[in-house]
PDB file of C-alpha atoms in Angstrom:
ATOM      1  CA  GLY A   1      15.543  14.385  -3.896  1.00 53.00           C
ATOM      2  CA  ALA A   2      12.437  15.257  -2.084  1.00 76.00           C
ATOM      3  CA  GLY A   3      10.615  11.835  -2.385  1.00 91.00           C
ATOM      4  CA  VAL A   4      11.215   8.326  -1.141  1.00 94.00           C
ATOM      5  CA  SER A   5      13.997   6.699  -3.173  1.00 95.00           C
ATOM      6  CA  GLN A   6      14.425   2.936  -3.648  1.00 96.00           C
ATOM      7  CA  SER A   7      17.173   1.067  -5.252  1.00 96.00           C
ATOM      8  CA  PRO A   8      17.583  -0.899  -7.243  1.00 96.00           C
ATOM      9  CA  ARG A   9      14.409  -0.382  -9.457  1.00 95.00           C
ATOM     10  CA  TYR A  10      14.744  -3.955 -10.776  1.00 96.00           C
ATOM     11  CA  LYS A  11      16.538  -6.908  -9.346  1.00 97.00           C
ATOM     12  CA  VAL A  12      16.897 -10.336 -10.999  1.00 97.00           C
ATOM     13  CA  ALA A  13      18.519 -13.050  -8.926  1.00 97.00           C
ATOM     14  CA  LYS A  14      18.681 -16.824  -9.009  1.00 97.00           C
ATOM     15  CA  ARG A  15      16.894 -18.893  -6.476  1.00 97.00           C
ATOM     16  CA  GLY A  16      19.010 -19.371  -3.419  1.00 97.00           C
ATOM     17  CA  GLN A  17      20.902 -15.931  -3.744  1.00 97.00           C
ATOM     18  CA  ASP A  18      20.796 -13.206  -1.153  1.00 97.00           C
ATOM     19  CA  VAL A  19      19.426  -9.859  -2.088  1.00 98.00           C
ATOM     20  CA  ALA A  20      19.500  -6.469  -0.328  1.00 98.00           C
ATOM     21  CA  LEU A  21      16.871  -3.661  -1.178  1.00 98.00           C
ATOM     22  CA  ARG A  22      17.547  -0.154  -0.076  1.00 98.00           C
ATOM     23  CA  CYS A  23      15.087   2.605   0.956  1.00 97.00           C
ATOM     24  CA  ASP A  24      15.908   6.170   1.547  1.00 97.00           C
ATOM     25  CA  PRO A  25      12.944   7.967   3.149  1.00 95.00           C
ATOM     26  CA  ILE A  26      12.015  11.601   3.096  1.00 94.00           C
ATOM     27  CA  SER A  27      14.308  13.475   5.297  1.00 93.00           C
ATOM     28  CA  GLY A  28      12.890  13.912   8.721  1.00 90.00           C
ATOM     29  CA  HIS A  29      10.250  11.207   8.411  1.00 92.00           C
ATOM     30  CA  VAL A  30      10.262   9.211  11.554  1.00 91.00           C
ATOM     31  CA  SER A  31       8.135   6.177  10.348  1.00 91.00           C
ATOM     32  CA  LEU A  32       9.234   3.849   7.604  1.00 93.00           C
ATOM     33  CA  PHE A  33       7.302   0.931   6.258  1.00 92.00           C
ATOM     34  CA  TRP A  34       8.198  -2.068   3.964  1.00 95.00           C
ATOM     35  CA  TYR A  35       5.454  -3.695   1.863  1.00 94.00           C
ATOM     36  CA  GLN A  36       5.415  -6.535  -0.580  1.00 96.00           C
ATOM     37  CA  GLN A  37       3.146  -6.356  -3.626  1.00 94.00           C
ATOM     38  CA  ALA A  38       2.440  -9.362  -5.691  1.00 92.00           C
ATOM     39  CA  LEU A  39       1.062  -9.003  -9.163  1.00 87.00           C
ATOM     40  CA  GLY A  40      -2.705  -8.036  -8.960  1.00 83.00           C
ATOM     41  CA  GLN A  41      -2.649  -7.761  -5.293  1.00 87.00           C
ATOM     42  CA  GLY A  42      -2.595  -4.816  -2.834  1.00 89.00           C
ATOM     43  CA  PRO A  43       0.354  -3.992  -0.887  1.00 91.00           C
ATOM     44  CA  GLU A  44       0.972  -6.451   2.067  1.00 91.00           C
ATOM     45  CA  PHE A  45       2.640  -5.077   5.218  1.00 89.00           C
ATOM     46  CA  LEU A  46       5.858  -6.453   6.084  1.00 94.00           C
ATOM     47  CA  THR A  47       7.499  -4.354   8.759  1.00 94.00           C
ATOM     48  CA  TYR A  48       7.907  -0.788  10.132  1.00 90.00           C
ATOM     49  CA  PHE A  49      10.231   1.329  11.920  1.00 93.00           C
ATOM     50  CA  GLN A  50      10.047   4.307  14.181  1.00 91.00           C
ATOM     51  CA  ASN A  51      13.423   5.872  13.848  1.00 93.00           C
ATOM     52  CA  GLU A  52      15.815   3.059  14.322  1.00 95.00           C
ATOM     53  CA  ALA A  53      13.451   0.966  16.357  1.00 94.00           C
ATOM     54  CA  GLN A  54      11.734  -1.938  14.402  1.00 94.00           C
ATOM     55  CA  LEU A  55       8.393  -1.844  16.179  1.00 90.00           C
ATOM     56  CA  ASP A  56       6.514  -4.491  14.156  1.00 89.00           C
ATOM     57  CA  LYS A  57       7.894  -7.254  12.037  1.00 91.00           C
ATOM     58  CA  SER A  58       4.902  -9.355  12.080  1.00 89.00           C
ATOM     59  CA  GLY A  59       4.446  -9.421   8.315  1.00 91.00           C
ATOM     60  CA  LEU A  60       7.853 -10.705   7.304  1.00 95.00           C
ATOM     61  CA  PRO A  61       6.832 -14.065   5.705  1.00 93.00           C
ATOM     62  CA  SER A  62       9.892 -16.084   7.030  1.00 94.00           C
ATOM     63  CA  ASP A  63      13.052 -15.731   8.911  1.00 95.00           C
ATOM     64  CA  ARG A  64      14.858 -15.412   5.577  1.00 97.00           C
ATOM     65  CA  PHE A  65      13.523 -11.811   5.622  1.00 98.00           C
ATOM     66  CA  PHE A  66      15.425  -9.147   7.626  1.00 97.00           C
ATOM     67  CA  ALA A  67      15.012  -5.488   7.841  1.00 98.00           C
ATOM     68  CA  GLU A  68      17.158  -2.868   9.543  1.00 97.00           C
ATOM     69  CA  ARG A  69      17.448   0.936   9.830  1.00 97.00           C
ATOM     70  CA  PRO A  70      20.353   1.392  12.042  1.00 96.00           C
ATOM     71  CA  GLU A  71      20.629   5.151  11.973  1.00 94.00           C
ATOM     72  CA  GLY A  72      16.958   5.940  11.739  1.00 93.00           C
ATOM     73  CA  SER A  73      17.109   7.022   8.154  1.00 94.00           C
ATOM     74  CA  VAL A  74      18.113   4.601   5.400  1.00 97.00           C
ATOM     75  CA  SER A  75      16.566   1.176   5.631  1.00 98.00           C
ATOM     76  CA  THR A  76      17.700  -2.095   4.075  1.00 98.00           C
ATOM     77  CA  LEU A  77      15.481  -5.065   3.442  1.00 98.00           C
ATOM     78  CA  LYS A  78      17.524  -8.323   3.062  1.00 98.00           C
ATOM     79  CA  ILE A  79      16.201 -11.627   1.748  1.00 98.00           C
ATOM     80  CA  GLN A  80      18.421 -14.540   2.225  1.00 97.00           C
ATOM     81  CA  ARG A  81      18.230 -17.836   0.155  1.00 97.00           C
ATOM     82  CA  THR A  82      15.634 -16.255  -2.124  1.00 97.00           C
ATOM     83  CA  GLN A  83      12.796 -18.442  -3.429  1.00 97.00           C
ATOM     84  CA  GLN A  84      10.557 -17.944  -6.510  1.00 95.00           C
ATOM     85  CA  GLU A  85       7.747 -16.981  -4.276  1.00 95.00           C
ATOM     86  CA  ASP A  86       9.714 -13.934  -3.216  1.00 97.00           C
ATOM     87  CA  SER A  87       9.172 -12.330  -6.680  1.00 96.00           C
ATOM     88  CA  ALA A  88       7.199  -9.247  -6.148  1.00 96.00           C
ATOM     89  CA  VAL A  89       7.440  -5.529  -6.042  1.00 95.00           C
ATOM     90  CA  TYR A  90       8.781  -4.389  -2.642  1.00 96.00           C
ATOM     91  CA  LEU A  91       7.506  -0.878  -1.665  1.00 95.00           C
ATOM     92  CA  CYS A  92       8.925   1.403   0.960  1.00 94.00           C
ATOM     93  CA  ALA A  93       6.957   4.218   2.415  1.00 92.00           C
ATOM     94  CA  SER A  94       7.707   6.948   5.008  1.00 91.00           C
ATOM     95  CA  SER A  95       5.576   9.358   6.952  1.00 88.00           C
ATOM     96  CA  LEU A  96       6.234  12.029   9.543  1.00 85.00           C
ATOM     97  CA  ALA A  97       4.928   9.877  12.310  1.00 75.00           C
ATOM     98  CA  LEU A  98       3.110   6.554  12.923  1.00 68.00           C
ATOM     99  CA  GLY A  99      -0.419   6.738  11.692  1.00 65.00           C
ATOM    100  CA  ASP A 100       0.273   9.946   9.671  1.00 67.00           C
ATOM    101  CA  GLN A 101      -1.159  10.053   6.036  1.00 69.00           C
ATOM    102  CA  PRO A 102      -0.169  10.343   3.452  1.00 69.00           C
ATOM    103  CA  GLN A 103       2.426   7.605   3.543  1.00 81.00           C
ATOM    104  CA  HIS A 104       4.828   8.632   0.819  1.00 88.00           C
ATOM    105  CA  PHE A 105       5.760   5.658  -1.354  1.00 91.00           C
ATOM    106  CA  GLY A 106       8.905   4.982  -3.300  1.00 92.00           C
ATOM    107  CA  ASP A 107       8.785   3.616  -6.763  1.00 91.00           C
ATOM    108  CA  GLY A 108       9.488   0.218  -5.514  1.00 94.00           C
ATOM    109  CA  THR A 109      11.940  -2.606  -6.309  1.00 96.00           C
ATOM    110  CA  ARG A 110      10.711  -5.164  -8.723  1.00 95.00           C
ATOM    111  CA  LEU A 111      12.423  -8.386  -7.603  1.00 97.00           C
ATOM    112  CA  SER A 112      12.384 -11.471  -9.932  1.00 96.00           C
ATOM    113  CA  ILE A 113      13.745 -14.708  -8.675  1.00 96.00           C
ATOM    114  CA  LEU A 114      14.603 -17.222 -11.561  1.00 95.00           C
TER     115      LEU A 114
ATOM    116  CA  ARG B   1     -12.716 -12.732   7.440  1.00 65.00           C
ATOM    117  CA  LYS B   2      -9.923 -10.752   5.975  1.00 77.00           C
ATOM    118  CA  GLU B   3      -9.237  -7.453   7.589  1.00 87.00           C
ATOM    119  CA  VAL B   4     -10.005  -5.382   4.599  1.00 92.00           C
ATOM    120  CA  GLU B   5     -11.907  -6.613   1.541  1.00 94.00           C
ATOM    121  CA  GLN B   6     -12.688  -4.987  -1.748  1.00 95.00           C
ATOM    122  CA  ASP B   7     -14.379  -6.138  -4.996  1.00 93.00           C
ATOM    123  CA  PRO B   8     -11.433  -6.674  -7.283  1.00 91.00           C
ATOM    124  CA  GLY B   9     -13.471  -5.727 -10.230  1.00 91.00           C
ATOM    125  CA  PRO B  10     -12.755  -4.678 -12.922  1.00 93.00           C
ATOM    126  CA  PHE B  11     -15.466  -2.015 -13.119  1.00 95.00           C
ATOM    127  CA  ASN B  12     -15.749  -0.979 -16.832  1.00 96.00           C
ATOM    128  CA  VAL B  13     -17.545   2.344 -16.905  1.00 96.00           C
ATOM    129  CA  PRO B  14     -18.333   4.667 -19.815  1.00 97.00           C
ATOM    130  CA  GLU B  15     -16.719   8.089 -19.691  1.00 97.00           C
ATOM    131  CA  GLY B  16     -19.004  10.510 -17.944  1.00 97.00           C
ATOM    132  CA  ALA B  17     -20.778   7.968 -15.711  1.00 97.00           C
ATOM    133  CA  THR B  18     -20.908   7.706 -12.002  1.00 97.00           C
ATOM    134  CA  VAL B  19     -19.235   4.781 -10.347  1.00 96.00           C
ATOM    135  CA  ALA B  20     -19.148   3.636  -6.720  1.00 96.00           C
ATOM    136  CA  PHE B  21     -17.327   0.945  -4.946  1.00 92.00           C
ATOM    137  CA  ASN B  22     -17.191  -0.271  -1.236  1.00 95.00           C
ATOM    138  CA  CYS B  23     -14.587  -1.619   1.099  1.00 96.00           C
ATOM    139  CA  THR B  24     -15.375  -3.559   4.229  1.00 96.00           C
ATOM    140  CA  TYR B  25     -13.190  -3.836   7.287  1.00 94.00           C
ATOM    141  CA  SER B  26     -13.207  -6.334  10.209  1.00 91.00           C
ATOM    142  CA  ASN B  27     -11.829  -4.367  12.963  1.00 88.00           C
ATOM    143  CA  SER B  28     -14.412  -2.375  14.656  1.00 89.00           C
ATOM    144  CA  ALA B  29     -11.886  -0.276  16.645  1.00 87.00           C
ATOM    145  CA  SER B  30     -10.410   1.157  13.347  1.00 88.00           C
ATOM    146  CA  GLN B  31     -10.116   4.885  13.507  1.00 85.00           C
ATOM    147  CA  SER B  32      -8.332   5.869  10.140  1.00 88.00           C
ATOM    148  CA  PHE B  33      -9.636   5.297   6.773  1.00 92.00           C
ATOM    149  CA  PHE B  34      -8.221   6.244   3.413  1.00 93.00           C
ATOM    150  CA  TRP B  35      -8.509   5.727  -0.331  1.00 95.00           C
ATOM    151  CA  TYR B  36      -5.328   5.404  -2.318  1.00 94.00           C
ATOM    152  CA  ARG B  37      -4.970   5.248  -6.130  1.00 95.00           C
ATOM    153  CA  GLN B  38      -2.420   3.160  -7.942  1.00 94.00           C
ATOM    154  CA  ASP B  39      -1.656   3.413 -11.640  1.00 94.00           C
ATOM    155  CA  CYS B  40      -0.196   0.356 -13.436  1.00 90.00           C
ATOM    156  CA  ARG B  41       3.449  -0.210 -12.453  1.00 86.00           C
ATOM    157  CA  LYS B  42       3.288   2.844 -10.243  1.00 89.00           C
ATOM    158  CA  GLU B  43       3.446   3.411  -6.509  1.00 89.00           C
ATOM    159  CA  PRO B  44       0.255   4.061  -4.474  1.00 90.00           C
ATOM    160  CA  LYS B  45      -0.733   7.571  -3.904  1.00 91.00           C
ATOM    161  CA  LEU B  46      -3.155   8.973  -1.413  1.00 89.00           C
ATOM    162  CA  LEU B  47      -6.389   9.955  -2.951  1.00 94.00           C
ATOM    163  CA  MET B  48      -8.350  11.067   0.019  1.00 93.00           C
ATOM    164  CA  SER B  49      -8.912  10.374   3.748  1.00 90.00           C
ATOM    165  CA  VAL B  50     -12.421   9.362   4.787  1.00 93.00           C
ATOM    166  CA  TYR B  51     -14.000  11.207   7.599  1.00 89.00           C
ATOM    167  CA  SER B  52     -16.845  10.156   9.919  1.00 88.00           C
ATOM    168  CA  SER B  53     -19.217  12.774   8.365  1.00 90.00           C
ATOM    169  CA  GLY B  54     -18.216  11.927   4.881  1.00 90.00           C
ATOM    170  CA  ASN B  55     -16.177  14.230   2.683  1.00 94.00           C
ATOM    171  CA  GLU B  56     -15.989  15.377  -0.884  1.00 95.00           C
ATOM    172  CA  ASP B  57     -13.092  16.548  -3.071  1.00 94.00           C
ATOM    173  CA  GLY B  58     -14.215  17.575  -6.462  1.00 96.00           C
ATOM    174  CA  ARG B  59     -15.771  14.737  -8.274  1.00 97.00           C
ATOM    175  CA  PHE B  60     -14.898  12.183  -5.503  1.00 97.00           C
ATOM    176  CA  THR B  61     -16.947  11.613  -2.449  1.00 97.00           C
ATOM    177  CA  ALA B  62     -15.918   9.246   0.457  1.00 97.00           C
ATOM    178  CA  GLN B  63     -18.212   7.969   3.127  1.00 96.00           C
ATOM    179  CA  LEU B  64     -17.812   5.809   6.162  1.00 96.00           C
ATOM    180  CA  ASN B  65     -20.531   3.603   7.635  1.00 95.00           C
ATOM    181  CA  ARG B  66     -19.284   2.498  11.070  1.00 93.00           C
ATOM    182  CA  ALA B  67     -22.362   0.477  11.776  1.00 94.00           C
ATOM    183  CA  SER B  68     -21.837  -1.738   8.786  1.00 94.00           C
ATOM    184  CA  GLN B  69     -18.108  -1.445   8.866  1.00 95.00           C
ATOM    185  CA  TYR B  70     -17.612  -0.189   5.308  1.00 95.00           C
ATOM    186  CA  ILE B  71     -16.270   2.925   3.456  1.00 96.00           C
ATOM    187  CA  SER B  72     -17.207   3.911   0.047  1.00 97.00           C
ATOM    188  CA  LEU B  73     -15.789   5.830  -2.865  1.00 97.00           C
ATOM    189  CA  LEU B  74     -17.996   7.526  -5.408  1.00 97.00           C
ATOM    190  CA  ILE B  75     -16.690   9.030  -8.618  1.00 97.00           C
ATOM    191  CA  ARG B  76     -18.902  11.467 -10.545  1.00 98.00           C
ATOM    192  CA  ASP B  77     -18.555  12.476 -14.209  1.00 97.00           C
ATOM    193  CA  SER B  78     -15.627   9.891 -14.637  1.00 97.00           C
ATOM    194  CA  LYS B  79     -12.773  10.657 -16.791  1.00 97.00           C
ATOM    195  CA  LEU B  80     -10.492   8.447 -18.827  1.00 97.00           C
ATOM    196  CA  SER B  81      -7.665   9.477 -16.434  1.00 97.00           C
ATOM    197  CA  ASP B  82      -9.540   7.948 -13.584  1.00 97.00           C
ATOM    198  CA  SER B  83      -8.622   4.481 -14.880  1.00 97.00           C
ATOM    199  CA  ALA B  84      -6.613   2.986 -12.093  1.00 96.00           C
ATOM    200  CA  THR B  85      -6.666   0.566  -9.089  1.00 96.00           C
ATOM    201  CA  TYR B  86      -8.323   2.067  -6.064  1.00 97.00           C
ATOM    202  CA  LEU B  87      -6.890   0.822  -2.759  1.00 95.00           C
ATOM    203  CA  CYS B  88      -8.886   0.903   0.485  1.00 95.00           C
ATOM    204  CA  VAL B  89      -6.619   1.473   3.548  1.00 92.00           C
ATOM    205  CA  VAL B  90      -7.690   0.982   7.201  1.00 91.00           C
ATOM    206  CA  ASN B  91      -5.591   0.944  10.300  1.00 82.00           C
ATOM    207  CA  GLY B  92      -5.930  -2.516  11.630  1.00 68.00           C
ATOM    208  CA  ARG B  93      -4.989  -4.290  14.849  1.00 65.00           C
ATOM    209  CA  ASP B  94      -2.104  -2.660  16.698  1.00 65.00           C
ATOM    210  CA  ASP B  95      -2.573   0.453  14.635  1.00 66.00           C
ATOM    211  CA  LYS B  96      -0.947  -1.349  11.571  1.00 73.00           C
ATOM    212  CA  ILE B  97      -2.008   0.004   8.082  1.00 80.00           C
ATOM    213  CA  ILE B  98      -3.841  -2.587   6.092  1.00 86.00           C
ATOM    214  CA  PHE B  99      -4.354  -2.297   2.358  1.00 90.00           C
ATOM    215  CA  GLY B 100      -7.111  -3.841   0.519  1.00 92.00           C
ATOM    216  CA  LYS B 101      -6.332  -5.757  -2.760  1.00 91.00           C
ATOM    217  CA  GLY B 102      -7.765  -2.927  -4.704  1.00 94.00           C
ATOM    218  CA  THR B 103     -10.623  -2.344  -7.169  1.00 95.00           C
ATOM    219  CA  ARG B 104      -9.684  -2.084 -10.815  1.00 95.00           C
ATOM    220  CA  LEU B 105     -11.532   0.731 -12.640  1.00 96.00           C
ATOM    221  CA  HIS B 106     -11.535   1.131 -16.475  1.00 96.00           C
ATOM    222  CA  ILE B 107     -13.184   4.182 -17.888  1.00 97.00           C
ATOM    223  CA  LEU B 108     -14.301   3.445 -21.426  1.00 96.00           C
ATOM    224  CA  PRO B 109     -14.247   6.208 -24.100  1.00 95.00           C
TER     225      PRO B 109
END
Protein backbone atom coordinates (compact mmCIF):
# COMPACT_ATOMS: atom_id res chain seq x y z
CA GLY A 1 0.00 0.00 0.00
CA ALA A 2 0.95 3.63 -0.29
CA GLY A 3 0.57 4.56 3.37
CA VAL A 4 2.12 3.64 6.68
CA SER A 5 0.92 0.24 7.78
CA GLN A 6 0.80 -0.90 11.38
CA SER A 7 -0.06 -4.30 12.77
CA PRO A 8 -1.85 -5.56 14.63
CA ARG A 9 -4.65 -2.96 14.76
CA TYR A 10 -5.71 -4.23 18.18
CA LYS A 11 -3.75 -6.18 20.75
CA VAL A 12 -4.99 -7.46 24.07
CA ALA A 13 -2.43 -8.93 26.43
CA LYS A 14 -2.28 -9.98 30.03
CA ARG A 15 -0.12 -8.01 32.40
CA GLY A 16 3.40 -9.39 32.34
CA GLN A 17 3.30 -10.63 28.74
CA ASP A 18 5.63 -9.32 26.06
CA VAL A 19 4.18 -7.67 22.95
CA ALA A 20 5.62 -6.66 19.60
CA LEU A 21 4.12 -3.96 17.40
CA ARG A 22 5.07 -3.61 13.77
CA CYS A 23 5.33 -0.56 11.54
CA ASP A 24 5.83 -0.63 7.80
CA PRO A 25 6.64 2.94 6.68
CA ILE A 26 6.11 4.49 3.30
CA SER A 27 8.73 3.19 0.90
CA GLY A 28 11.71 5.49 0.71
CA HIS A 29 10.94 7.38 3.91
CA VAL A 30 14.12 7.82 5.87
CA SER A 31 12.66 8.95 9.18
CA LEU A 32 10.42 6.79 11.34
CA PHE A 33 8.81 7.82 14.61
CA TRP A 34 6.95 6.01 17.36
CA TYR A 35 4.42 7.80 19.55
CA GLN A 36 2.25 6.72 22.44
CA GLN A 37 -1.19 8.26 22.69
CA ALA A 38 -3.25 7.77 25.83
CA LEU A 39 -6.98 8.42 25.79
CA GLY A 40 -7.71 12.14 25.60
CA GLN A 41 -4.06 13.09 25.18
CA GLY A 42 -1.90 14.14 22.28
CA PRO A 43 0.72 11.77 20.88
CA GLU A 44 3.80 11.53 23.10
CA PHE A 45 7.13 11.01 21.38
CA LEU A 46 8.83 7.72 22.14
CA THR A 47 11.71 7.30 19.70
CA TYR A 48 12.82 7.93 16.16
CA PHE A 49 15.05 6.40 13.54
CA GLN A 50 16.92 7.75 10.59
CA ASN A 51 17.30 4.73 8.38
CA GLU A 52 18.46 1.96 10.73
CA ALA A 53 19.98 4.32 13.29
CA GLN A 54 17.98 5.04 16.41
CA LEU A 55 18.89 8.67 16.96
CA ASP A 56 16.67 9.47 19.91
CA LYS A 57 15.04 7.15 22.39
CA SER A 58 14.58 9.65 25.16
CA GLY A 59 10.80 9.25 25.14
CA LEU A 60 10.76 5.54 25.91
CA PRO A 61 9.11 5.38 29.36
CA SER A 62 11.21 2.54 30.76
CA ASP A 63 13.76 -0.09 29.84
CA ARG A 64 10.86 -2.44 29.15
CA PHE A 65 10.39 -0.59 25.86
CA PHE A 66 12.67 -1.41 22.98
CA ALA A 67 12.51 -0.41 19.32
CA GLU A 68 14.50 -1.51 16.32
CA ARG A 69 14.67 -0.93 12.59
CA PRO A 70 17.45 -3.28 11.51
CA GLU A 71 17.26 -2.76 7.75
CA GLY A 72 16.08 0.81 7.71
CA SER A 73 12.53 0.02 6.66
CA VAL A 74 10.19 -2.01 8.90
CA SER A 75 10.34 -1.16 12.59
CA THR A 76 9.24 -3.12 15.63
CA LEU A 77 8.37 -1.69 19.02
CA LYS A 78 8.64 -4.29 21.75
CA ILE A 79 7.26 -3.96 25.24
CA GLN A 80 8.39 -6.48 27.80
CA ARG A 81 6.57 -7.45 30.99
CA THR A 82 3.62 -5.24 30.07
CA GLN A 83 1.88 -3.18 32.72
CA GLN A 84 -1.63 -1.73 32.73
CA GLU A 85 -0.26 1.78 32.24
CA ASP A 86 1.12 0.63 28.88
CA SER A 87 -2.45 0.56 27.53
CA ALA A 88 -2.60 3.18 24.79
CA VAL A 89 -2.61 3.64 21.05
CA TYR A 90 0.87 3.30 19.59
CA LEU A 91 1.29 5.41 16.48
CA CYS A 92 4.01 5.09 13.91
CA ALA A 93 4.82 7.90 11.50
CA SER A 94 7.31 8.28 8.69
CA SER A 95 8.64 11.17 6.68
CA LEU A 96 11.07 11.63 3.83
CA ALA A 97 13.66 13.19 6.12
CA LEU A 98 13.99 14.48 9.66
CA GLY A 99 11.96 17.61 10.18
CA ASP A 100 9.93 17.01 7.03
CA GLN A 101 6.21 17.47 7.21
CA PRO A 102 3.82 16.00 6.89
CA GLN A 103 4.64 13.06 8.99
CA HIS A 104 2.46 10.32 7.60
CA PHE A 105 0.81 8.35 10.36
CA GLY A 106 -0.35 4.78 10.39
CA ASP A 107 -3.72 3.84 11.86
CA GLY A 108 -2.05 2.85 15.12
CA THR A 109 -2.11 -0.23 17.30
CA ARG A 110 -4.56 -0.08 20.17
CA LEU A 111 -2.95 -1.98 23.04
CA SER A 112 -5.00 -3.07 26.03
CA ILE A 113 -3.30 -4.67 29.00
CA LEU A 114 -5.60 -6.64 31.27
CA ARG B 1 6.26 24.73 31.89
CA LYS B 2 5.30 22.13 29.31
CA GLU B 3 6.96 22.43 25.93
CA VAL B 4 3.65 22.79 24.06
CA GLU B 5 0.41 23.77 25.75
CA GLN B 6 -3.13 23.95 24.42
CA ASP B 7 -6.52 24.60 25.92
CA PRO B 8 -8.12 21.13 25.85
CA GLY B 9 -11.62 22.55 25.32
CA PRO B 10 -14.09 21.40 24.29
CA PHE B 11 -15.05 24.39 22.23
CA ASN B 12 -18.76 24.10 21.36
CA VAL B 13 -19.45 26.40 18.44
CA PRO B 14 -22.56 26.83 16.28
CA GLU B 15 -22.25 26.02 12.61
CA GLY B 16 -21.20 29.04 10.58
CA ALA B 17 -19.41 30.77 13.44
CA THR B 18 -15.76 31.68 13.63
CA VAL B 19 -13.58 29.98 16.21
CA ALA B 20 -9.96 30.48 17.16
CA PHE B 21 -7.58 28.73 19.50
CA ASN B 22 -4.00 29.22 20.52
CA CYS B 23 -1.06 27.08 21.40
CA THR B 24 1.96 28.25 23.41
CA TYR B 25 5.44 26.81 23.19
CA SER B 26 8.41 27.10 25.51
CA ASN B 27 11.42 26.63 23.24
CA SER B 28 12.25 30.03 21.78
CA ALA B 29 14.55 28.34 19.26
CA SER B 30 11.67 26.43 17.64
CA GLN B 31 11.59 26.86 13.89
CA SER B 32 8.78 24.63 12.68
CA PHE B 33 5.13 24.89 13.58
CA PHE B 34 2.14 22.92 12.38
CA TRP B 35 -1.50 22.22 13.03
CA TYR B 36 -2.68 18.64 12.77
CA ARG B 37 -6.23 17.41 12.87
CA GLN B 38 -7.26 14.16 14.53
CA ASP B 39 -10.71 12.66 14.22
CA CYS B 40 -12.00 10.31 16.89
CA ARG B 41 -10.16 6.98 16.77
CA LYS B 42 -8.22 8.05 13.72
CA GLU B 43 -4.60 8.97 13.13
CA PRO B 44 -3.43 12.61 13.10
CA LYS B 45 -3.25 14.30 9.72
CA LEU B 46 -1.46 17.48 8.77
CA LEU B 47 -3.88 20.40 8.46
CA MET B 48 -1.42 23.16 7.69
CA SER B 49 2.05 24.46 8.36
CA VAL B 50 2.41 27.78 10.13
CA TYR B 51 4.68 30.36 8.54
CA SER B 52 6.21 33.44 10.12
CA SER B 53 4.13 35.77 8.01
CA GLY B 54 0.93 33.88 8.71
CA ASN B 55 -0.87 31.83 6.12
CA GLU B 56 -4.33 31.02 4.95
CA ASP B 57 -5.86 27.93 3.40
CA GLY B 58 -9.49 28.42 2.53
CA ARG B 59 -11.43 28.93 5.75
CA PHE B 60 -8.36 28.27 7.89
CA THR B 61 -5.82 30.89 8.95
CA ALA B 62 -2.69 30.13 10.95
CA GLN B 63 -0.51 32.73 12.63
CA LEU B 64 2.74 32.74 14.53
CA ASN B 65 3.69 35.19 17.25
CA ARG B 66 7.36 34.64 18.05
CA ALA B 67 7.54 37.40 20.65
CA SER B 68 4.84 35.80 22.77
CA GLN B 69 5.68 32.28 21.65
CA TYR B 70 2.30 31.14 20.46
CA ILE B 71 0.62 30.00 17.30
CA SER B 72 -3.04 30.31 16.50
CA LEU B 73 -5.60 28.67 14.28
CA LEU B 74 -8.72 30.47 13.12
CA ILE B 75 -11.59 28.71 11.40
CA ARG B 76 -14.17 30.82 9.61
CA ASP B 77 -17.68 29.74 8.59
CA SER B 78 -17.30 26.54 10.58
CA LYS B 79 -18.79 23.33 9.21
CA LEU B 80 -20.05 20.26 11.03
CA SER B 81 -17.16 18.37 9.46
CA ASP B 82 -14.69 20.62 11.28
CA SER B 83 -15.51 18.78 14.51
CA ALA B 84 -12.26 17.14 15.56
CA THR B 85 -9.28 17.53 17.85
CA TYR B 86 -6.71 20.04 16.66
CA LEU B 87 -3.13 19.26 17.63
CA CYS B 88 -0.45 21.90 17.79
CA VAL B 89 2.97 20.61 16.74
CA VAL B 90 6.29 22.32 17.35
CA ASN B 91 9.84 21.21 16.93
CA GLY B 92 11.26 21.19 20.43
CA ARG B 93 14.71 20.74 21.88
CA ASP B 94 17.08 18.68 19.77
CA ASP B 95 14.68 19.16 16.86
CA LYS B 96 12.27 16.64 18.37
CA ILE B 97 8.69 17.04 17.20
CA ILE B 98 6.41 17.79 20.14
CA PHE B 99 2.64 17.46 20.01
CA GLY B 100 0.28 19.40 22.22
CA LYS B 101 -2.52 17.52 23.95
CA GLY B 102 -5.01 18.89 21.47
CA THR B 103 -8.04 21.15 21.52
CA ARG B 104 -11.40 19.47 21.01
CA LEU B 105 -13.81 21.31 18.75
CA HIS B 106 -17.51 20.47 18.45
CA ILE B 107 -19.50 22.25 15.75
CA LEU B 108 -23.17 22.33 16.69
CA PRO B 109 -25.94 22.20 14.05
